[in-house]
Amino acid sequence: MPTALITGITGQDGSYLAEFLLAKGYRVVGIVRRSSTTPYERIEHLIDRVEIHSADLLDQTSLVDVMEAVQPDEIYNLAAQSFVATSWTQPVLTGEFTALGVTRMLEAMKRACPKARFYQASSSEMFGMVQETPQRESTPLYPRSPYGVAKVYGHWITVNYRESFGLYAVSGILFNHESPRRGLEFVTRKVTDAVARIKLGRATEVRLGSLSARRDWGYAGDYVDAMWRMLQQDEPGDFVIGTGHTWTVQQLCEVAFAHAGLDWKEHVKIDKQFLRPAEVELLVADPSKAKRELGWEPSVDFHGLVTMMVDADLMRHRA
């Protein structure tokens, strides 16, 4: 039974990855930060099947201790301060978790379990002001937020540890991936949750920033499969993961509201407070390397994803 160690197991990706690995017969160990509360909502249905250890990306010793105790075969570093808007108000904390936290993880692995395989969650936000379209593994990086900058650091420190110390360490450059478990602060979930509340008479509007921003949106459940595939290759390498299709925030609203029998124009309001200081207008993946070398392709399309999320939020609010 292989052992997988997941940071960020209580997050969207961590919960789907834990499910995926358990189905493959893995021993799954999650790292969580010490807290007086237990925010395990996304993994509540798995809690009896996973092991939970307390450690912190800000504390090197705690990471070494966990890795020495667990001796994982695979390490998935999904923990981060992952909301772009928050990175503008908490840029230093974002750097500590999202950038330096990767170094602490790699250093702990180098000391405690150097034969393990390491996955780093890189992000399409690293491309920022895109230098070519679509974006592939060789596209120059031009981040446009403290979050994007921190992810670039995490990405390159992973490359450095791979090349300098011979570690099996890879980065998945994942484009936007959503699900009913997405946080309510993210635009996709903000929209689908608002649609549900408006449909049920509990709200009348939703306030958004740019409707013209385009994103490559996929389903998180598909993307954790790609993470796992990256760690099964003979040689470590980095991969862009996305659908290769792009949609605007306005199109997101059109599909979500129409699915509930509503007209988005009657309920969507533009609010300047939700505009970014530096907007990222267009992100779209070229996932051809992942398709060719990993045999990976998404199974859920944009319309299927949005309607899945609307249905889940309607069910949640009706309960």
Short mmCIF file of N, CA, C and O in Angstrom, two decimals, residues 138-193:
data_model
loop_
_atom_site.label_atom_id
_atom_site.label_comp_id
_atom_site.label_asym_id
_atom_site.label_seq_id
_atom_site.Cartn_x
_atom_site.Cartn_y
_atom_site.Cartn_z
N SER A 138 6.52 26.09 -21.87
CA SER A 138 7.65 26.97 -22.21
C SER A 138 7.29 28.44 -22.27
O SER A 138 8.16 29.29 -22.51
N THR A 139 6.03 28.79 -22.03
CA THR A 139 5.61 30.19 -22.10
C THR A 139 6.28 31.00 -20.99
O THR A 139 6.27 30.60 -19.83
N PRO A 140 6.87 32.16 -21.33
CA PRO A 140 7.48 33.01 -20.29
C PRO A 140 6.45 33.43 -19.23
O PRO A 140 5.28 33.65 -19.55
N LEU A 141 6.91 33.53 -17.99
CA LEU A 141 6.03 33.86 -16.87
C LEU A 141 6.02 35.37 -16.63
O LEU A 141 7.05 36.03 -16.72
N TYR A 142 4.84 35.93 -16.34
CA TYR A 142 4.69 37.38 -16.10
C TYR A 142 3.55 37.57 -15.11
O TYR A 142 2.46 38.01 -15.47
N PRO A 143 3.77 37.22 -13.82
CA PRO A 143 2.68 37.27 -12.84
C PRO A 143 2.20 38.69 -12.59
O PRO A 143 2.96 39.65 -12.70
N ARG A 144 0.90 38.80 -12.24
CA ARG A 144 0.28 40.11 -12.07
C ARG A 144 -0.37 40.28 -10.69
O ARG A 144 -1.27 41.11 -10.52
N SER A 145 0.07 39.50 -9.72
CA SER A 145 -0.45 39.63 -8.36
C SER A 145 0.58 39.04 -7.41
O SER A 145 1.43 38.23 -7.82
N PRO A 146 0.54 39.41 -6.13
CA PRO A 146 1.44 38.77 -5.16
C PRO A 146 1.28 37.25 -5.14
O PRO A 146 2.26 36.52 -4.97
N TYR A 147 0.05 36.77 -5.35
CA TYR A 147 -0.17 35.33 -5.43
C TYR A 147 0.59 34.74 -6.62
O TYR A 147 1.28 33.73 -6.48
N GLY A 148 0.47 35.36 -7.78
CA GLY A 148 1.16 34.87 -8.97
C GLY A 148 2.67 34.87 -8.79
O GLY A 148 3.36 33.93 -9.19
N VAL A 149 3.20 35.94 -8.19
CA VAL A 149 4.63 36.03 -7.94
C VAL A 149 5.09 34.92 -7.00
O VAL A 149 6.12 34.26 -7.22
N ALA A 150 4.31 34.68 -5.95
CA ALA A 150 4.66 33.63 -4.99
C ALA A 150 4.64 32.26 -5.65
O ALA A 150 5.50 31.41 -5.39
N LYS A 151 3.67 32.04 -6.53
CA LYS A 151 3.60 30.76 -7.24
C LYS A 151 4.79 30.57 -8.19
O LYS A 151 5.26 29.45 -8.37
N VAL A 152 5.27 31.67 -8.78
CA VAL A 152 6.46 31.57 -9.64
C VAL A 152 7.66 31.12 -8.81
O VAL A 152 8.45 30.26 -9.22
N TYR A 153 7.81 31.68 -7.62
CA TYR A 153 8.89 31.25 -6.73
C TYR A 153 8.77 29.77 -6.41
O TYR A 153 9.74 29.01 -6.52
N GLY A 154 7.56 29.36 -6.01
CA GLY A 154 7.34 27.95 -5.68
C GLY A 154 7.65 27.03 -6.85
O GLY A 154 8.20 25.95 -6.68
N HIS A 155 7.28 27.48 -8.04
CA HIS A 155 7.54 26.70 -9.25
C HIS A 155 9.04 26.53 -9.49
O HIS A 155 9.53 25.41 -9.69
N TRP A 156 9.78 27.62 -9.44
CA TRP A 156 11.20 27.57 -9.78
C TRP A 156 12.04 26.94 -8.68
O TRP A 156 13.07 26.31 -8.97
N ILE A 157 11.61 27.06 -7.43
CA ILE A 157 12.37 26.39 -6.37
C ILE A 157 12.20 24.88 -6.50
O ILE A 157 13.12 24.10 -6.20
N THR A 158 11.05 24.44 -6.99
CA THR A 158 10.84 23.01 -7.25
C THR A 158 11.77 22.53 -8.36
O THR A 158 12.40 21.47 -8.25
N VAL A 159 11.87 23.31 -9.43
CA VAL A 159 12.81 22.97 -10.51
C VAL A 159 14.23 22.91 -9.97
O VAL A 159 15.00 22.00 -10.29
N ASN A 160 14.58 23.88 -9.13
CA ASN A 160 15.94 23.94 -8.60
C ASN A 160 16.28 22.74 -7.73
O ASN A 160 17.39 22.18 -7.82
N TYR A 161 15.36 22.33 -6.88
CA TYR A 161 15.62 21.16 -6.03
C TYR A 161 15.70 19.88 -6.87
O TYR A 161 16.48 18.99 -6.57
N ARG A 162 14.91 19.81 -7.92
CA ARG A 162 14.97 18.66 -8.81
C ARG A 162 16.34 18.58 -9.49
O ARG A 162 16.98 17.52 -9.52
N GLU A 163 16.80 19.71 -10.01
CA GLU A 163 18.05 19.71 -10.77
C GLU A 163 19.28 19.71 -9.88
O GLU A 163 20.33 19.16 -10.26
N SER A 164 19.17 20.28 -8.69
CA SER A 164 20.33 20.40 -7.81
C SER A 164 20.56 19.16 -6.95
O SER A 164 21.70 18.79 -6.66
N PHE A 165 19.46 18.52 -6.52
CA PHE A 165 19.58 17.42 -5.57
C PHE A 165 19.06 16.09 -6.10
O PHE A 165 19.05 15.10 -5.38
N GLY A 166 18.62 16.08 -7.36
CA GLY A 166 18.15 14.83 -7.95
C GLY A 166 16.84 14.33 -7.38
O GLY A 166 16.53 13.14 -7.48
N LEU A 167 16.04 15.23 -6.78
CA LEU A 167 14.75 14.83 -6.24
C LEU A 167 13.74 14.62 -7.38
O LEU A 167 13.81 15.28 -8.42
N TYR A 168 12.81 13.69 -7.16
CA TYR A 168 11.70 13.56 -8.09
C TYR A 168 10.66 14.62 -7.66
O TYR A 168 9.86 14.39 -6.76
N ALA A 169 10.73 15.76 -8.31
CA ALA A 169 9.87 16.89 -7.95
C ALA A 169 9.30 17.50 -9.21
O ALA A 169 10.07 17.84 -10.13
N VAL A 170 7.99 17.64 -9.28
CA VAL A 170 7.33 18.15 -10.47
C VAL A 170 6.36 19.26 -10.09
O VAL A 170 5.93 19.37 -8.94
N SER A 171 6.01 20.07 -11.08
CA SER A 171 5.00 21.10 -10.90
C SER A 171 3.89 20.89 -11.92
O SER A 171 4.16 20.69 -13.11
N GLY A 172 2.66 20.96 -11.44
CA GLY A 172 1.51 20.97 -12.33
C GLY A 172 1.02 22.39 -12.45
O GLY A 172 0.60 23.00 -11.47
N ILE A 173 1.11 22.95 -13.66
CA ILE A 173 0.65 24.32 -13.89
C ILE A 173 -0.83 24.24 -14.24
O ILE A 173 -1.23 24.12 -15.39
N LEU A 174 -1.65 24.26 -13.19
CA LEU A 174 -3.09 24.05 -13.36
C LEU A 174 -3.81 25.34 -13.66
O LEU A 174 -3.62 26.35 -12.96
N PHE A 175 -4.63 25.31 -14.69
CA PHE A 175 -5.53 26.42 -14.97
C PHE A 175 -6.75 26.30 -14.06
O PHE A 175 -6.88 25.35 -13.29
N ASN A 176 -7.63 27.29 -14.10
CA ASN A 176 -8.73 27.35 -13.14
C ASN A 176 -9.51 26.06 -13.12
O ASN A 176 -9.95 25.58 -14.17
N HIS A 177 -9.70 25.50 -11.95
CA HIS A 177 -10.47 24.27 -11.80
C HIS A 177 -11.43 24.44 -10.63
O HIS A 177 -11.04 24.84 -9.55
N GLU A 178 -12.68 24.12 -10.90
CA GLU A 178 -13.77 24.47 -10.00
C GLU A 178 -14.58 23.22 -9.66
O GLU A 178 -14.41 22.16 -10.25
N SER A 179 -15.52 23.38 -8.71
CA SER A 179 -16.38 22.28 -8.30
C SER A 179 -17.38 22.80 -7.28
O SER A 179 -17.26 23.95 -6.83
N PRO A 180 -18.34 21.98 -6.88
CA PRO A 180 -19.24 22.39 -5.79
C PRO A 180 -18.50 22.62 -4.47
O PRO A 180 -19.06 23.22 -3.55
N ARG A 181 -17.25 22.16 -4.36
CA ARG A 181 -16.46 22.37 -3.13
C ARG A 181 -15.59 23.63 -3.20
O ARG A 181 -14.80 23.89 -2.29
N ARG A 182 -15.70 24.39 -4.26
CA ARG A 182 -14.93 25.62 -4.39
C ARG A 182 -15.35 26.60 -3.32
O ARG A 182 -16.53 26.68 -2.94
N GLY A 183 -14.38 27.40 -2.83
CA GLY A 183 -14.70 28.41 -1.82
C GLY A 183 -15.66 29.46 -2.37
O GLY A 183 -15.64 29.80 -3.56
N LEU A 184 -16.51 29.99 -1.50
CA LEU A 184 -17.53 30.96 -1.92
C LEU A 184 -16.95 32.28 -2.41
O LEU A 184 -17.64 33.07 -3.06
N GLU A 185 -15.68 32.54 -2.12
CA GLU A 185 -15.07 33.81 -2.54
C GLU A 185 -14.63 33.79 -4.01
O GLU A 185 -14.39 34.84 -4.60
N PHE A 186 -14.52 32.60 -4.61
CA PHE A 186 -14.09 32.50 -6.00
C PHE A 186 -15.27 32.77 -6.93
O PHE A 186 -16.41 32.40 -6.64
N VAL A 187 -14.99 33.40 -8.08
CA VAL A 187 -16.08 33.95 -8.90
C VAL A 187 -17.05 32.87 -9.37
O VAL A 187 -18.27 33.12 -9.42
N THR A 188 -16.56 31.68 -9.71
CA THR A 188 -17.48 30.65 -10.18
C THR A 188 -18.49 30.28 -9.11
O THR A 188 -19.70 30.25 -9.35
N ARG A 189 -17.99 30.02 -7.93
CA ARG A 189 -18.87 29.61 -6.82
C ARG A 189 -19.70 30.79 -6.33
O ARG A 189 -20.86 30.62 -5.92
N LYS A 190 -19.14 31.98 -6.38
CA LYS A 190 -19.89 33.18 -6.00
C LYS A 190 -21.13 33.30 -6.89
O LYS A 190 -22.23 33.61 -6.41
N VAL A 191 -20.95 33.04 -8.18
CA VAL A 191 -22.06 33.14 -9.13
C VAL A 191 -23.06 32.02 -8.90
O VAL A 191 -24.27 32.26 -8.80
N THR A 192 -22.60 30.77 -8.80
CA THR A 192 -23.56 29.66 -8.68
C THR A 192 -24.32 29.69 -7.36
O THR A 192 -25.51 29.37 -7.30
N ASP A 193 -23.64 30.11 -6.30
CA ASP A 193 -24.31 30.25 -5.01
C ASP A 193 -25.36 31.35 -5.08
O ASP A 193 -26.47 31.21 -4.54
#
